[in-house]
Every structure is written in C-alpha cells, then in structure tokens.
XYZ file of C-alpha atoms in Angstrom:
200
model
C 32.418 227.201 -40.352
C 31.121 223.666 -40.836
C 27.964 223.051 -38.820
C 27.580 226.664 -37.681
C 24.869 228.574 -39.520
C 23.857 231.832 -37.843
C 20.301 233.076 -38.205
C 21.276 236.728 -38.579
C 17.690 237.963 -38.553
C 17.165 236.534 -35.055
C 20.630 237.161 -33.596
C 22.081 240.304 -31.995
C 24.829 241.484 -29.645
C 23.456 239.470 -26.717
C 21.904 236.369 -28.302
C 22.818 233.881 -31.003
C 20.462 231.666 -32.943
C 21.782 228.745 -34.988
C 19.936 226.887 -37.743
C 20.520 223.601 -39.505
C 22.117 222.077 -36.408
C 24.214 218.946 -36.989
C 26.716 216.978 -34.920
C 29.363 219.355 -36.240
C 27.594 222.226 -34.472
C 28.691 220.840 -31.102
C 31.637 222.553 -29.462
C 32.694 225.360 -27.173
C 31.324 228.811 -27.869
C 32.802 232.056 -26.541
C 31.115 235.377 -25.915
C 33.473 238.333 -25.689
C 32.688 241.835 -24.423
C 35.077 244.744 -24.725
C 34.979 248.479 -24.060
C 36.480 251.337 -26.011
C 39.408 253.570 -25.108
C 40.967 254.353 -22.864
C 40.703 251.063 -20.950
C 39.946 248.577 -23.755
C 38.920 246.078 -21.096
C 37.794 242.662 -22.330
C 35.771 239.917 -20.667
C 34.919 236.452 -21.940
C 32.521 233.659 -21.062
C 32.573 230.134 -22.477
C 29.832 227.556 -22.814
C 29.792 224.022 -24.187
C 27.088 223.148 -26.718
C 26.219 219.481 -27.074
C 24.112 218.014 -29.864
C 22.188 214.799 -29.259
C 20.434 212.509 -31.702
C 17.562 210.814 -29.891
C 16.419 207.293 -30.764
C 13.210 206.937 -32.728
C 11.765 204.764 -29.955
C 12.334 204.408 -26.240
C 13.748 201.283 -24.547
C 12.166 197.913 -25.269
C 12.174 195.051 -22.756
C 12.141 191.472 -23.995
C 12.566 188.023 -22.464
C 10.335 188.506 -19.419
C 7.950 185.795 -18.269
C 4.434 186.582 -17.098
C 5.175 185.346 -13.579
C 8.081 184.257 -11.410
C 8.538 182.368 -8.150
C 11.346 182.694 -5.592
C 14.277 180.553 -6.639
C 13.936 181.389 -10.321
C 16.074 183.931 -12.189
C 14.731 186.943 -14.035
C 16.514 187.261 -17.370
C 15.506 190.223 -19.503
C 17.040 192.351 -22.217
C 16.557 196.104 -22.556
C 17.451 197.641 -25.909
C 17.247 201.177 -27.258
C 17.768 202.462 -30.769
C 20.622 204.428 -32.245
C 21.486 207.658 -30.456
C 24.346 210.158 -30.099
C 25.804 210.009 -27.567
C 24.953 206.376 -27.064
C 22.267 205.871 -24.441
C 23.059 204.674 -20.933
C 20.577 202.083 -19.665
C 19.786 201.340 -16.028
C 17.512 198.715 -14.467
C 15.262 199.469 -11.487
C 13.367 197.065 -9.244
C 10.536 198.533 -7.176
C 12.002 202.012 -7.669
C 15.556 201.116 -6.560
C 18.412 200.726 -9.038
C 19.549 197.117 -9.521
C 23.143 196.451 -8.483
C 25.566 196.472 -11.416
C 26.655 192.905 -10.680
C 23.287 191.743 -12.028
C 23.493 193.817 -15.228
C 25.583 193.218 -18.351
C 25.858 196.190 -20.714
C 26.969 196.557 -24.304
C 30.759 196.947 -24.566
C 32.478 199.962 -26.049
C 32.599 203.690 -25.462
C 30.123 206.344 -26.607
C 30.311 206.690 -30.386
C 30.223 209.805 -32.563
C 28.004 207.870 -34.969
C 24.445 206.883 -33.983
C 24.562 203.449 -32.385
C 22.085 201.258 -30.470
C 22.807 199.744 -27.074
C 21.496 197.058 -24.720
C 21.588 195.952 -21.079
C 20.843 192.396 -19.943
C 19.393 191.809 -16.476
C 20.026 188.536 -14.626
C 18.463 188.731 -11.183
C 17.726 185.834 -8.802
C 14.186 186.080 -7.481
C 13.843 186.263 -3.698
C 10.616 186.619 -1.749
C 11.739 190.075 -0.671
C 11.298 191.474 -4.198
C 7.533 191.009 -3.992
C 5.363 193.581 -2.259
C 2.282 192.881 -0.146
C 0.245 192.428 -3.334
C 2.749 189.815 -4.507
C 3.912 192.018 -7.372
C 7.278 193.468 -8.323
C 7.945 196.331 -10.696
C 10.808 196.317 -13.201
C 11.790 199.415 -15.162
C 14.467 200.144 -17.733
C 15.507 203.784 -17.872
C 17.490 205.517 -20.602
C 19.818 208.487 -20.170
C 21.261 210.315 -23.169
C 23.969 212.915 -22.791
C 23.484 213.011 -19.045
C 19.795 213.878 -19.384
C 16.912 211.595 -18.487
C 15.022 210.562 -21.605
C 11.634 210.489 -19.893
C 9.702 208.696 -22.609
C 12.341 205.960 -22.722
C 11.103 203.796 -19.882
C 9.105 200.598 -19.626
C 7.329 198.948 -16.710
C 6.707 195.211 -16.319
C 4.766 193.572 -13.491
C 5.954 190.299 -11.996
C 3.733 188.001 -9.960
C 4.634 185.439 -7.312
C 3.570 181.983 -8.539
C 3.311 180.429 -5.071
C -0.207 180.042 -3.643
C -0.607 181.869 -0.300
C -0.816 178.518 1.557
C 2.531 177.423 0.156
C 4.120 180.666 1.302
C 2.917 180.172 4.889
C 4.056 176.545 4.899
C 7.470 177.493 3.509
C 7.908 180.168 6.166
C 6.897 177.751 8.927
C 9.006 174.829 7.786
C 12.002 177.115 7.317
C 12.468 177.197 11.092
C 13.167 173.432 11.235
C 11.158 170.559 12.771
C 8.253 172.630 14.146
C 6.656 172.415 10.676
C 5.572 168.855 11.548
C 3.986 169.862 14.867
C 0.477 170.706 13.522
C 0.212 167.265 11.889
C 1.387 165.509 15.047
C -1.096 167.480 17.124
C -3.995 166.600 14.817
C -2.999 162.931 14.818
C -2.714 162.934 18.635
C -6.137 164.549 19.031
C -7.668 161.992 16.677
C -6.206 159.055 18.621
C -7.325 160.543 21.919
C -10.869 161.000 20.639
C -10.930 157.428 19.346
C -9.708 156.114 22.715
C -12.404 157.995 24.616
C -15.110 156.540 22.376
C -13.673 153.053 22.901
C -13.699 153.482 26.682
C -17.334 154.649 26.563
C-alpha cells in the first residue's frame, strides 16, 4: 500500500510501527480482534492518523514600528512558511486574542501541498492597550493540524510615545473646560499678588 511501510521487526499483535512516513501514510487505521470457535466474536477499533509537514521556521512579524501613540494604527504582517495542513495564525494583544475584525487572513482552504500563509493585523491604538509601564505586547501564534506549534511565536513590545505630562493633560482636558482652570487660577493669583504690592 502506498505510503504504508511496516517495520516488521518492531511490530507485533498489539503494536504497529511505520517507517518512511509520507503524506500518503495519513488515513484511518483499524485494529481487529477475533476469537476462535465456537463464538468467532470480533471487535474493532478505528483511529485516524494525520501527517503534518512543519514549516522550516516559525512565524515572522514585519511592518511594526518601534513605538506607537494612541490615535495611530498598528499595521503588521505575520507570515509562516509552507506547512501541511496549512498553518492557522492568530494575533494576541497582552495575552488576549485580537478580534477577527482587525485581522485579514490569507484566502483559501487548507491545501494537501505545502503552502505558506499570512495574517495582517490592523488595530487602532487606544490608551487602554498600554499597561502601567506604557508597553503593550503583541504575539503571533501558529497552529498546525489543531496543535499549537510552540516555537512558532513572536513577541514585539510597543511603547506609548506620549510624555507622561501630555497624558495627564489629555486626561484632564478630556472632561471639558476645567482644563483651563489651573491657568486661570495661576493668573488670578499673580494679579492679586501684584495688587497687594501696589497697595503697599
């Protein structure tokens, strides 16, 4: 049978060892047990064998900037080499999977021939994506044949470009007119101090 080469020396009634595995080796295998007369009872068990061809390298992320500020858009591409079945790529931000609406994946269905794949991330940057250290972690994860390909992941660090003072001012002015209050108060105190000196 094409793709099925039994290692007779290491196989017996209860175990089967195959050599020279190829994509043709994949399929459903059946183990059958039967007893002699007078009952001749028979029992079977089936199992599906899948064969995967892993990519030579894990996912690669390109297109990222060194730093981002709220209001910008993160655009990055994650690619992984040829694999069978074709790899499934997922984006994660700070450990949580990014919603599919922000991810565009390569079209087509899993191929029987080794084929590469990609996933483009387009994510608007909001202040909430940054942690207390003003960093955010992006990761591209690859799954092949339903199994996590552990070495196929990449981590990028993003940094908030806004100086801390600008963040506080933006938060204060976001509430409306009160952002001008500190300047008015300082100006009022200055005028009052000048008036007192004039009266003296």
